[in-house]
Short mmCIF file of N, CA, C and O in Angstrom, two decimals:
data_model
loop_
_atom_site.label_atom_id
_atom_site.label_comp_id
_atom_site.label_asym_id
_atom_site.label_seq_id
_atom_site.Cartn_x
_atom_site.Cartn_y
_atom_site.Cartn_z
N UNK A 1438 -7.19 11.30 -181.19
CA UNK A 1438 -6.03 10.69 -181.77
C UNK A 1438 -4.96 10.54 -180.70
O UNK A 1438 -4.78 11.40 -179.87
N UNK A 1439 -4.27 9.44 -180.75
CA UNK A 1439 -3.24 9.16 -179.76
C UNK A 1439 -1.90 9.69 -180.24
O UNK A 1439 -1.56 9.57 -181.41
N UNK A 1440 -1.18 10.29 -179.32
CA UNK A 1440 0.17 10.76 -179.64
C UNK A 1440 1.16 9.62 -179.46
O UNK A 1440 1.18 8.95 -178.44
N UNK A 1441 1.97 9.41 -180.45
CA UNK A 1441 2.98 8.36 -180.37
C UNK A 1441 4.34 9.04 -180.28
O UNK A 1441 4.67 9.91 -181.07
N UNK A 1442 5.11 8.63 -179.29
CA UNK A 1442 6.47 9.16 -179.14
C UNK A 1442 7.45 8.01 -179.21
O UNK A 1442 7.16 6.90 -178.76
N UNK A 1443 8.55 8.29 -179.76
CA UNK A 1443 9.58 7.26 -179.90
C UNK A 1443 10.39 7.20 -178.59
O UNK A 1443 10.83 8.23 -178.09
N UNK A 1444 10.62 6.01 -178.07
CA UNK A 1444 11.37 5.81 -176.83
C UNK A 1444 12.86 5.75 -177.16
O UNK A 1444 13.30 4.95 -177.97
N UNK A 1445 13.64 6.62 -176.53
CA UNK A 1445 15.09 6.61 -176.69
C UNK A 1445 15.71 6.59 -175.29
O UNK A 1445 15.69 7.59 -174.60
N UNK A 1446 16.22 5.46 -174.85
CA UNK A 1446 16.74 5.37 -173.49
C UNK A 1446 18.02 6.17 -173.26
O UNK A 1446 18.43 6.37 -172.14
N UNK A 1447 18.64 6.68 -174.32
CA UNK A 1447 19.92 7.37 -174.17
C UNK A 1447 19.79 8.88 -174.07
O UNK A 1447 20.76 9.57 -173.79
N UNK A 1448 18.63 9.45 -174.28
CA UNK A 1448 18.47 10.90 -174.26
C UNK A 1448 18.93 11.49 -172.93
O UNK A 1448 19.79 12.35 -172.89
N UNK A 1449 18.34 11.06 -171.84
CA UNK A 1449 18.68 11.62 -170.54
C UNK A 1449 20.08 11.18 -170.10
O UNK A 1449 20.82 11.94 -169.49
N UNK A 1450 20.48 9.97 -170.42
CA UNK A 1450 21.79 9.45 -170.00
C UNK A 1450 22.92 10.24 -170.64
O UNK A 1450 23.88 10.61 -169.98
N UNK A 1451 22.81 10.53 -171.91
CA UNK A 1451 23.86 11.27 -172.61
C UNK A 1451 23.92 12.70 -172.09
O UNK A 1451 25.01 13.23 -171.87
N UNK A 1452 22.77 13.33 -171.85
CA UNK A 1452 22.78 14.68 -171.29
C UNK A 1452 23.47 14.70 -169.94
O UNK A 1452 24.28 15.58 -169.65
N UNK A 1453 23.16 13.72 -169.09
CA UNK A 1453 23.79 13.66 -167.77
C UNK A 1453 25.29 13.41 -167.88
O UNK A 1453 26.09 13.98 -167.14
N UNK A 1454 25.68 12.55 -168.82
CA UNK A 1454 27.09 12.25 -169.00
C UNK A 1454 27.88 13.50 -169.38
O UNK A 1454 28.88 13.81 -168.77
N UNK A 1455 27.41 14.23 -170.38
CA UNK A 1455 28.13 15.42 -170.83
C UNK A 1455 28.05 16.55 -169.81
O UNK A 1455 28.99 17.31 -169.65
N UNK A 1456 26.95 16.66 -169.12
CA UNK A 1456 26.81 17.69 -168.10
C UNK A 1456 27.88 17.47 -167.02
O UNK A 1456 28.57 18.38 -166.61
N UNK A 1457 28.05 16.25 -166.58
CA UNK A 1457 29.05 15.94 -165.57
C UNK A 1457 30.47 16.03 -166.11
O UNK A 1457 31.39 16.41 -165.42
N UNK A 1458 30.65 15.71 -167.38
CA UNK A 1458 31.97 15.72 -167.98
C UNK A 1458 32.55 17.13 -168.02
O UNK A 1458 33.72 17.33 -167.75
N UNK A 1459 31.73 18.11 -168.36
CA UNK A 1459 32.25 19.47 -168.49
C UNK A 1459 32.27 20.24 -167.18
O UNK A 1459 32.90 21.27 -167.10
N UNK A 1460 31.63 19.75 -166.17
CA UNK A 1460 31.59 20.46 -164.89
C UNK A 1460 32.70 20.00 -163.97
O UNK A 1460 33.37 20.80 -163.36
N UNK A 1461 32.94 18.71 -163.89
CA UNK A 1461 33.93 18.17 -162.97
C UNK A 1461 35.32 18.19 -163.61
O UNK A 1461 35.45 17.98 -164.79
N UNK A 1462 36.37 18.40 -162.79
CA UNK A 1462 37.71 18.30 -163.36
C UNK A 1462 38.02 16.86 -163.71
O UNK A 1462 37.71 15.94 -162.97
N UNK A 1463 38.58 16.68 -164.89
CA UNK A 1463 38.89 15.33 -165.37
C UNK A 1463 40.39 15.26 -165.60
O UNK A 1463 40.99 16.17 -166.14
N UNK A 1464 41.00 14.17 -165.18
CA UNK A 1464 42.42 13.97 -165.39
C UNK A 1464 42.61 12.73 -166.24
O UNK A 1464 42.08 11.67 -165.93
N UNK A 1465 43.37 12.87 -167.31
CA UNK A 1465 43.65 11.75 -168.19
C UNK A 1465 45.03 11.16 -167.93
O UNK A 1465 45.55 10.42 -168.72
N UNK A 1466 45.64 11.54 -166.82
CA UNK A 1466 46.97 11.04 -166.50
C UNK A 1466 46.87 9.61 -166.03
O UNK A 1466 45.97 9.24 -165.31
N UNK A 1467 47.84 8.83 -166.43
CA UNK A 1467 47.90 7.45 -165.97
C UNK A 1467 48.49 7.42 -164.58
O UNK A 1467 48.64 8.44 -163.93
N UNK A 1468 48.85 6.25 -164.11
CA UNK A 1468 49.46 6.16 -162.81
C UNK A 1468 50.77 6.95 -162.79
O UNK A 1468 51.56 6.86 -163.73
N UNK A 1469 50.96 7.73 -161.76
CA UNK A 1469 52.14 8.58 -161.71
C UNK A 1469 53.36 7.77 -161.36
O UNK A 1469 53.33 6.89 -160.52
N UNK A 1470 54.45 8.07 -162.03
CA UNK A 1470 55.72 7.43 -161.75
C UNK A 1470 56.44 8.20 -160.66
O UNK A 1470 55.84 8.93 -159.88
N UNK A 1471 57.73 8.06 -160.62
CA UNK A 1471 58.52 8.77 -159.63
C UNK A 1471 58.49 10.26 -159.92
O UNK A 1471 58.67 10.69 -161.05
N UNK A 1472 58.24 11.03 -158.91
CA UNK A 1472 58.20 12.47 -159.06
C UNK A 1472 59.63 12.98 -159.05
O UNK A 1472 60.44 12.58 -158.22
N UNK A 1473 59.96 13.82 -160.00
CA UNK A 1473 61.29 14.38 -160.07
C UNK A 1473 61.20 15.88 -160.21
O UNK A 1473 60.17 16.42 -160.57
N UNK A 1474 62.31 16.54 -159.92
CA UNK A 1474 62.35 17.98 -160.10
C UNK A 1474 63.11 18.29 -161.39
O UNK A 1474 63.90 17.49 -161.87
N UNK A 1475 62.83 19.44 -161.94
CA UNK A 1475 63.43 19.82 -163.22
C UNK A 1475 64.82 20.41 -162.99
O UNK A 1475 65.03 21.17 -162.06
N UNK A 1476 65.75 20.06 -163.88
CA UNK A 1476 67.13 20.48 -163.74
C UNK A 1476 67.67 20.95 -165.09
O UNK A 1476 67.40 20.34 -166.11
N UNK A 1477 68.43 22.05 -165.07
CA UNK A 1477 69.18 22.52 -166.24
C UNK A 1477 70.66 22.44 -165.89
O UNK A 1477 71.07 22.91 -164.82
N UNK A 1478 71.47 21.86 -166.76
CA UNK A 1478 72.91 21.77 -166.55
C UNK A 1478 73.59 22.45 -167.74
O UNK A 1478 73.32 22.11 -168.89
N UNK A 1479 74.43 23.44 -167.44
CA UNK A 1479 75.18 24.13 -168.48
C UNK A 1479 76.67 24.02 -168.16
O UNK A 1479 77.05 23.71 -167.02
N UNK A 1480 77.48 24.30 -169.17
CA UNK A 1480 78.93 24.15 -169.01
C UNK A 1480 79.64 25.27 -169.73
O UNK A 1480 79.22 25.71 -170.80
N UNK A 1481 80.72 25.77 -169.15
CA UNK A 1481 81.65 26.64 -169.87
C UNK A 1481 83.05 26.06 -169.70
O UNK A 1481 83.19 24.94 -169.22
N UNK A 1482 84.07 26.79 -170.07
CA UNK A 1482 85.43 26.25 -170.02
C UNK A 1482 85.89 25.93 -168.60
O UNK A 1482 86.71 25.03 -168.40
N UNK A 1483 85.38 26.67 -167.60
CA UNK A 1483 85.89 26.55 -166.24
C UNK A 1483 84.99 25.77 -165.29
O UNK A 1483 85.47 25.27 -164.27
N UNK A 1484 83.68 25.73 -165.56
CA UNK A 1484 82.77 25.16 -164.56
C UNK A 1484 81.48 24.66 -165.18
O UNK A 1484 81.15 25.00 -166.32
N UNK A 1485 80.77 23.86 -164.39
CA UNK A 1485 79.41 23.43 -164.71
C UNK A 1485 78.47 24.27 -163.83
O UNK A 1485 78.80 24.58 -162.69
N UNK A 1486 77.31 24.60 -164.36
CA UNK A 1486 76.29 25.28 -163.58
C UNK A 1486 75.03 24.42 -163.64
O UNK A 1486 74.59 24.03 -164.71
N UNK A 1487 74.50 24.14 -162.48
CA UNK A 1487 73.32 23.30 -162.37
C UNK A 1487 72.23 24.09 -161.67
O UNK A 1487 72.46 24.65 -160.60
N UNK A 1488 71.06 24.20 -162.29
CA UNK A 1488 69.91 24.89 -161.70
C UNK A 1488 68.77 23.89 -161.57
O UNK A 1488 68.37 23.28 -162.56
N UNK A 1489 68.27 23.71 -160.35
CA UNK A 1489 67.20 22.74 -160.09
C UNK A 1489 66.02 23.46 -159.46
O UNK A 1489 66.19 24.23 -158.52
N UNK A 1490 64.83 23.20 -159.99
CA UNK A 1490 63.60 23.74 -159.40
C UNK A 1490 63.12 22.79 -158.32
O UNK A 1490 62.72 21.67 -158.60
N UNK A 1491 63.19 23.24 -157.08
CA UNK A 1491 62.75 22.43 -155.95
C UNK A 1491 61.86 23.30 -155.06
O UNK A 1491 62.26 23.69 -153.97
N UNK A 1492 60.67 23.65 -155.51
CA UNK A 1492 59.82 24.54 -154.72
C UNK A 1492 59.25 23.84 -153.49
O UNK A 1492 59.04 22.64 -153.48
N UNK A 1493 59.04 24.62 -152.45
CA UNK A 1493 58.41 24.11 -151.24
C UNK A 1493 59.33 23.31 -150.35
O UNK A 1493 58.86 22.65 -149.43
N UNK A 1494 60.64 23.35 -150.60
CA UNK A 1494 61.60 22.60 -149.80
C UNK A 1494 62.48 23.60 -149.05
O UNK A 1494 62.93 24.59 -149.62
N UNK A 1495 62.72 23.32 -147.78
CA UNK A 1495 63.64 24.15 -147.01
C UNK A 1495 65.06 23.77 -147.37
O UNK A 1495 65.34 22.61 -147.67
N UNK A 1496 65.97 24.74 -147.32
CA UNK A 1496 67.34 24.44 -147.74
C UNK A 1496 68.02 23.41 -146.84
O UNK A 1496 68.92 22.72 -147.27
N UNK A 1497 67.56 23.27 -145.60
CA UNK A 1497 68.12 22.25 -144.71
C UNK A 1497 67.71 20.83 -145.14
O UNK A 1497 68.32 19.86 -144.70
N UNK A 1498 66.67 20.70 -145.96
CA UNK A 1498 66.19 19.40 -146.43
C UNK A 1498 66.76 18.99 -147.78
O UNK A 1498 66.30 18.03 -148.39
N UNK A 1499 67.77 19.75 -148.26
CA UNK A 1499 68.40 19.45 -149.54
C UNK A 1499 69.81 18.92 -149.26
O UNK A 1499 70.54 19.47 -148.45
N UNK A 1500 70.18 17.83 -149.95
CA UNK A 1500 71.53 17.30 -149.81
C UNK A 1500 72.20 17.25 -151.17
O UNK A 1500 71.57 16.96 -152.18
N UNK A 1501 73.51 17.55 -151.18
CA UNK A 1501 74.29 17.56 -152.40
C UNK A 1501 75.56 16.75 -152.13
O UNK A 1501 76.25 16.98 -151.14
N UNK A 1502 75.84 15.79 -153.00
CA UNK A 1502 77.08 15.03 -152.88
C UNK A 1502 77.81 15.07 -154.21
O UNK A 1502 77.19 15.00 -155.27
N UNK A 1503 79.13 15.19 -154.10
CA UNK A 1503 80.00 15.23 -155.29
C UNK A 1503 81.04 14.14 -155.12
O UNK A 1503 81.71 14.06 -154.09
N UNK A 1504 81.15 13.30 -156.13
CA UNK A 1504 82.14 12.22 -156.12
C UNK A 1504 82.78 12.15 -157.49
O UNK A 1504 82.23 11.54 -158.41
N UNK A 1505 83.92 12.81 -157.64
CA UNK A 1505 84.60 12.85 -158.94
C UNK A 1505 83.79 13.62 -159.95
O UNK A 1505 83.59 14.82 -159.82
N UNK A 1506 83.29 12.92 -160.96
CA UNK A 1506 82.47 13.59 -161.99
C UNK A 1506 80.98 13.33 -161.82
O UNK A 1506 80.19 13.63 -162.69
N UNK A 1507 80.59 12.79 -160.65
CA UNK A 1507 79.19 12.49 -160.38
C UNK A 1507 78.65 13.44 -159.32
O UNK A 1507 79.25 13.61 -158.27
N UNK A 1508 77.49 14.03 -159.62
CA UNK A 1508 76.82 14.94 -158.69
C UNK A 1508 75.44 14.37 -158.40
O UNK A 1508 74.72 13.99 -159.32
N UNK A 1509 75.09 14.30 -157.12
CA UNK A 1509 73.77 13.78 -156.72
C UNK A 1509 73.06 14.83 -155.88
O UNK A 1509 73.66 15.43 -154.99
N UNK A 1510 71.79 15.04 -156.20
CA UNK A 1510 70.94 15.96 -155.44
C UNK A 1510 69.82 15.16 -154.80
O UNK A 1510 69.20 14.32 -155.44
N UNK A 1511 69.55 15.45 -153.56
CA UNK A 1511 68.45 14.82 -152.85
C UNK A 1511 67.65 15.89 -152.12
O UNK A 1511 68.21 16.88 -151.66
N UNK A 1512 66.36 15.70 -152.02
CA UNK A 1512 65.51 16.65 -151.30
C UNK A 1512 64.36 15.89 -150.67
O UNK A 1512 63.92 14.86 -151.19
N UNK A 1513 63.91 16.39 -149.55
CA UNK A 1513 62.76 15.78 -148.88
C UNK A 1513 61.65 16.82 -148.76
O UNK A 1513 61.84 17.86 -148.14
N UNK A 1514 60.53 16.53 -149.40
CA UNK A 1514 59.37 17.40 -149.33
C UNK A 1514 58.50 16.85 -148.22
O UNK A 1514 58.03 15.71 -148.28
N UNK A 1515 58.31 17.66 -147.18
CA UNK A 1515 57.57 17.19 -146.02
C UNK A 1515 56.10 17.61 -146.13
O UNK A 1515 55.78 18.69 -146.60
N UNK A 1516 55.25 16.73 -145.68
CA UNK A 1516 53.81 16.98 -145.71
C UNK A 1516 53.42 17.89 -144.56
O UNK A 1516 53.82 17.68 -143.43
N UNK A 1517 52.67 18.91 -144.88
CA UNK A 1517 52.17 19.82 -143.86
C UNK A 1517 50.67 19.64 -143.78
O UNK A 1517 49.94 19.94 -144.70
N UNK A 1518 50.20 19.12 -142.68
CA UNK A 1518 48.77 18.88 -142.49
C UNK A 1518 48.11 20.18 -142.03
O UNK A 1518 48.29 20.62 -140.92
N UNK A 1519 47.38 20.82 -142.95
CA UNK A 1519 46.69 22.05 -142.60
C UNK A 1519 45.18 21.91 -142.72
O UNK A 1519 44.46 22.88 -142.84
N UNK A 1520 44.69 20.68 -142.68
CA UNK A 1520 43.25 20.43 -142.73
C UNK A 1520 42.70 20.57 -141.33
O UNK A 1520 43.16 19.93 -140.39
N UNK A 1521 41.73 21.45 -141.19
CA UNK A 1521 41.12 21.69 -139.88
C UNK A 1521 40.06 20.63 -139.60
O UNK A 1521 39.58 19.96 -140.49
N UNK A 1522 39.70 20.52 -138.36
CA UNK A 1522 38.68 19.56 -137.94
C UNK A 1522 37.37 19.87 -138.65
O UNK A 1522 36.88 20.99 -138.62
N UNK A 1523 36.81 18.88 -139.30
CA UNK A 1523 35.55 19.07 -140.01
C UNK A 1523 35.74 19.36 -141.49
O UNK A 1523 34.80 19.24 -142.27
N UNK A 1524 36.96 19.77 -141.90
CA UNK A 1524 37.22 20.01 -143.32
C UNK A 1524 37.53 18.69 -144.01
O UNK A 1524 37.92 17.71 -143.37
N UNK A 1525 37.35 18.67 -145.30
CA UNK A 1525 37.72 17.49 -146.06
C UNK A 1525 38.48 17.93 -147.30
O UNK A 1525 38.24 18.99 -147.85
N UNK A 1526 39.40 17.11 -147.71
CA UNK A 1526 40.23 17.40 -148.88
C UNK A 1526 39.47 16.96 -150.12
O UNK A 1526 39.06 15.81 -150.24
N UNK A 1527 39.26 17.89 -151.05
CA UNK A 1527 38.56 17.58 -152.29
C UNK A 1527 39.53 17.14 -153.38
O UNK A 1527 39.19 16.32 -154.22
N UNK A 1528 40.73 17.70 -153.37
CA UNK A 1528 41.73 17.35 -154.38
C UNK A 1528 43.10 17.67 -153.82
O UNK A 1528 43.31 18.73 -153.26
N UNK A 1529 44.02 16.75 -153.96
CA UNK A 1529 45.38 16.96 -153.49
C UNK A 1529 46.34 16.54 -154.59
O UNK A 1529 46.38 15.36 -154.96
N UNK A 1530 47.10 17.49 -155.14
CA UNK A 1530 48.02 17.21 -156.23
C UNK A 1530 49.47 17.40 -155.82
O UNK A 1530 50.37 17.20 -156.61
N UNK A 1531 49.72 17.84 -154.61
CA UNK A 1531 51.08 18.07 -154.15
C UNK A 1531 51.69 16.75 -153.72
O UNK A 1531 51.02 15.91 -153.15
N UNK A 1532 52.95 16.57 -154.04
CA UNK A 1532 53.65 15.33 -153.75
C UNK A 1532 54.53 15.51 -152.52
O UNK A 1532 55.12 16.57 -152.32
N UNK A 1533 54.63 14.49 -151.74
CA UNK A 1533 55.45 14.50 -150.54
C UNK A 1533 56.36 13.28 -150.57
O UNK A 1533 55.98 12.22 -151.07
N UNK A 1534 57.53 13.45 -150.04
CA UNK A 1534 58.46 12.32 -149.99
C UNK A 1534 59.86 12.76 -150.38
O UNK A 1534 60.19 13.94 -150.40
N UNK A 1535 60.70 11.79 -150.71
CA UNK A 1535 62.08 12.05 -151.06
C UNK A 1535 62.25 12.07 -152.57
O UNK A 1535 61.68 11.25 -153.28
N UNK A 1536 63.04 13.03 -153.03
CA UNK A 1536 63.34 13.18 -154.45
C UNK A 1536 64.84 13.01 -154.62
O UNK A 1536 65.62 13.38 -153.75
N UNK A 1537 65.26 12.45 -155.75
CA UNK A 1537 66.67 12.23 -155.99
C UNK A 1537 66.98 12.36 -157.47
O UNK A 1537 66.22 11.86 -158.31
N UNK A 1538 68.07 13.02 -157.78
CA UNK A 1538 68.58 13.09 -159.16
C UNK A 1538 70.09 12.95 -159.11
O UNK A 1538 70.74 13.51 -158.23
N UNK A 1539 70.65 12.23 -160.05
CA UNK A 1539 72.09 12.07 -160.14
C UNK A 1539 72.56 12.33 -161.55
O UNK A 1539 71.86 12.02 -162.52
N UNK A 1540 73.76 12.92 -161.70
CA UNK A 1540 74.29 13.27 -163.00
C UNK A 1540 75.76 12.89 -163.07
O UNK A 1540 76.50 13.07 -162.11
N UNK A 1541 76.18 12.41 -164.22
CA UNK A 1541 77.59 12.18 -164.49
C UNK A 1541 78.02 13.24 -165.48
O UNK A 1541 77.47 13.34 -166.58
N UNK A 1542 78.98 14.06 -165.07
CA UNK A 1542 79.46 15.15 -165.90
C UNK A 1542 80.68 14.66 -166.69
O UNK A 1542 81.24 13.61 -166.41
N UNK A 1543 81.11 15.44 -167.65
CA UNK A 1543 82.19 15.02 -168.52
C UNK A 1543 83.57 15.11 -167.90
O UNK A 1543 84.52 14.52 -168.40
N UNK A 1544 83.70 15.84 -166.80
CA UNK A 1544 85.00 16.05 -166.19
C UNK A 1544 84.83 16.09 -164.67
O UNK A 1544 83.76 16.47 -164.17
N UNK A 1545 85.86 15.73 -163.94
CA UNK A 1545 85.80 15.73 -162.48
C UNK A 1545 85.59 17.15 -161.95
O UNK A 1545 86.02 18.13 -162.55
N UNK A 1546 84.90 17.24 -160.82
CA UNK A 1546 84.55 18.52 -160.21
C UNK A 1546 85.49 18.79 -159.03
O UNK A 1546 85.81 17.89 -158.25
N UNK A 1547 85.91 20.03 -158.89
CA UNK A 1547 86.71 20.46 -157.75
C UNK A 1547 85.77 20.72 -156.58
O UNK A 1547 85.10 21.75 -156.52
N UNK A 1548 85.69 19.76 -155.64
CA UNK A 1548 84.74 19.85 -154.52
C UNK A 1548 85.00 21.07 -153.65
O UNK A 1548 84.07 21.67 -153.10
N UNK A 1549 86.27 21.46 -153.48
CA UNK A 1549 86.61 22.58 -152.60
C UNK A 1549 86.07 23.91 -153.14
O UNK A 1549 85.74 24.80 -152.36
N UNK A 1550 85.97 24.05 -154.46
CA UNK A 1550 85.51 25.30 -155.04
C UNK A 1550 84.02 25.33 -155.35
O UNK A 1550 83.51 26.34 -155.84
N UNK A 1551 83.31 24.25 -155.07
CA UNK A 1551 81.88 24.19 -155.38
C UNK A 1551 81.09 25.12 -154.48
O UNK A 1551 81.40 25.29 -153.30
N UNK A 1552 80.08 25.75 -155.05
CA UNK A 1552 79.24 26.68 -154.29
C UNK A 1552 77.78 26.41 -154.61
O UNK A 1552 77.43 26.06 -155.74
N UNK A 1553 76.91 26.56 -153.60
CA UNK A 1553 75.47 26.34 -153.77
C UNK A 1553 74.71 27.54 -153.23
O UNK A 1553 75.09 28.13 -152.22
N UNK A 1554 73.62 27.87 -153.93
CA UNK A 1554 72.75 28.97 -153.51
C UNK A 1554 71.31 28.53 -153.75
O UNK A 1554 71.00 27.97 -154.80
N UNK A 1555 70.43 28.78 -152.77
CA UNK A 1555 69.02 28.39 -152.88
C UNK A 1555 68.16 29.60 -152.60
O UNK A 1555 68.20 30.18 -151.51
N UNK A 1556 67.39 30.01 -153.59
CA UNK A 1556 66.50 31.16 -153.43
C UNK A 1556 65.27 30.98 -154.31
O UNK A 1556 65.39 30.54 -155.46
N UNK A 1557 64.11 31.31 -153.77
CA UNK A 1557 62.84 31.27 -154.51
C UNK A 1557 62.57 29.91 -155.14
O UNK A 1557 62.06 29.82 -156.26
N UNK A 1558 62.93 28.84 -154.45
CA UNK A 1558 62.65 27.49 -154.93
C UNK A 1558 63.60 26.98 -155.98
O UNK A 1558 63.37 25.92 -156.56
N UNK A 1559 64.68 27.72 -156.28
CA UNK A 1559 65.64 27.30 -157.28
C UNK A 1559 67.01 27.12 -156.62
O UNK A 1559 67.53 28.03 -156.00
N UNK A 1560 67.57 25.93 -156.77
CA UNK A 1560 68.91 25.63 -156.28
C UNK A 1560 69.88 25.84 -157.42
O UNK A 1560 69.68 25.32 -158.52
N UNK A 1561 70.92 26.65 -157.18
CA UNK A 1561 71.94 26.89 -158.20
C UNK A 1561 73.29 26.43 -157.67
O UNK A 1561 73.75 26.90 -156.64
N UNK A 1562 73.89 25.49 -158.40
CA UNK A 1562 75.21 24.98 -158.04
C UNK A 1562 76.23 25.46 -159.07
O UNK A 1562 75.97 25.40 -160.27
N UNK A 1563 77.36 25.93 -158.57
CA UNK A 1563 78.48 26.24 -159.43
C UNK A 1563 79.56 25.22 -159.11
O UNK A 1563 80.04 25.16 -157.97
N UNK A 1564 79.91 24.42 -160.09
CA UNK A 1564 80.83 23.30 -159.89
C UNK A 1564 82.06 23.50 -160.77
O UNK A 1564 82.04 23.17 -161.96
N UNK A 1565 83.15 24.05 -160.21
CA UNK A 1565 84.34 24.26 -161.02
C UNK A 1565 84.98 22.93 -161.44
O UNK A 1565 84.95 21.95 -160.70
N UNK A 1566 85.53 22.92 -162.63
CA UNK A 1566 86.18 21.72 -163.16
C UNK A 1566 87.58 21.60 -162.56
O UNK A 1566 88.27 22.59 -162.36
N UNK A 1567 87.97 20.35 -162.31
CA UNK A 1567 89.35 20.10 -161.90
C UNK A 1567 90.24 20.21 -163.13
O UNK A 1567 89.82 19.86 -164.24
N UNK A 1568 91.44 20.66 -162.90
CA UNK A 1568 92.38 20.74 -164.01
C UNK A 1568 92.68 19.33 -164.50
O UNK A 1568 92.89 18.41 -163.71
N UNK A 1569 92.67 19.17 -165.78
CA UNK A 1569 92.95 17.85 -166.36
C UNK A 1569 94.40 17.48 -166.10
O UNK A 1569 95.31 18.28 -166.28
N UNK A 1570 94.59 16.28 -165.65
CA UNK A 1570 95.94 15.80 -165.35
C UNK A 1570 96.58 15.35 -166.66
O UNK A 1570 96.02 14.51 -167.38
N UNK A 1571 97.74 15.90 -166.93
CA UNK A 1571 98.47 15.52 -168.14
C UNK A 1571 99.21 14.21 -167.87
O UNK A 1571 99.76 14.00 -166.80
N UNK A 1572 99.20 13.35 -168.82
CA UNK A 1572 99.94 12.10 -168.69
C UNK A 1572 101.43 12.42 -168.70
O UNK A 1572 101.91 13.21 -169.49
N UNK A 1573 102.14 11.81 -167.77
CA UNK A 1573 103.58 12.04 -167.68
C UNK A 1573 104.30 10.99 -168.50
O UNK A 1573 104.03 9.81 -168.40
N UNK A 1574 105.19 11.48 -169.33
CA UNK A 1574 105.95 10.57 -170.18
C UNK A 1574 107.31 10.30 -169.52
O UNK A 1574 108.01 11.23 -169.14
N UNK A 1575 107.66 9.05 -169.42
CA UNK A 1575 108.90 8.68 -168.80
C UNK A 1575 109.87 8.22 -169.88
O UNK A 1575 109.52 7.41 -170.75
N UNK A 1576 111.06 8.76 -169.83
CA UNK A 1576 112.07 8.35 -170.80
C UNK A 1576 112.88 7.19 -170.25
O UNK A 1576 113.17 7.13 -169.05
N UNK A 1577 113.24 6.31 -171.11
CA UNK A 1577 114.01 5.13 -170.72
C UNK A 1577 115.50 5.47 -170.86
O UNK A 1577 115.95 5.98 -171.87
N UNK A 1578 116.26 5.18 -169.84
CA UNK A 1578 117.69 5.48 -169.86
C UNK A 1578 118.51 4.25 -170.09
O UNK A 1578 118.27 3.17 -169.80
#
């Protein structure tokens, strides 16, 4: 008696597909937009406090500008080539280049009293508020 087997062209293909799917890292991310760093801005009666996560950046590569009620942060993440001769990069997720964030605060900042501290990849700015200028009323004589 002859053995009859049913031909299914997808048996091996589906096994190979799922075997590769669960073994290899898969990324469902679309094209990446501009890379930005995370920032928290808080306020009290006297000052604004800004904390920015900028890991892997030297403090000399960070720039801060204050113009009235606008604060701008810039940082440059430099690429460090540590691939040895004969090695090949299998995956690279670190971003290199210039980063920029700008904020408009509710009140002008006193540039002279502003202070910055950078430790463990976190930049902390203390931005004291300028005293609000009272409108001067002029009497007509």
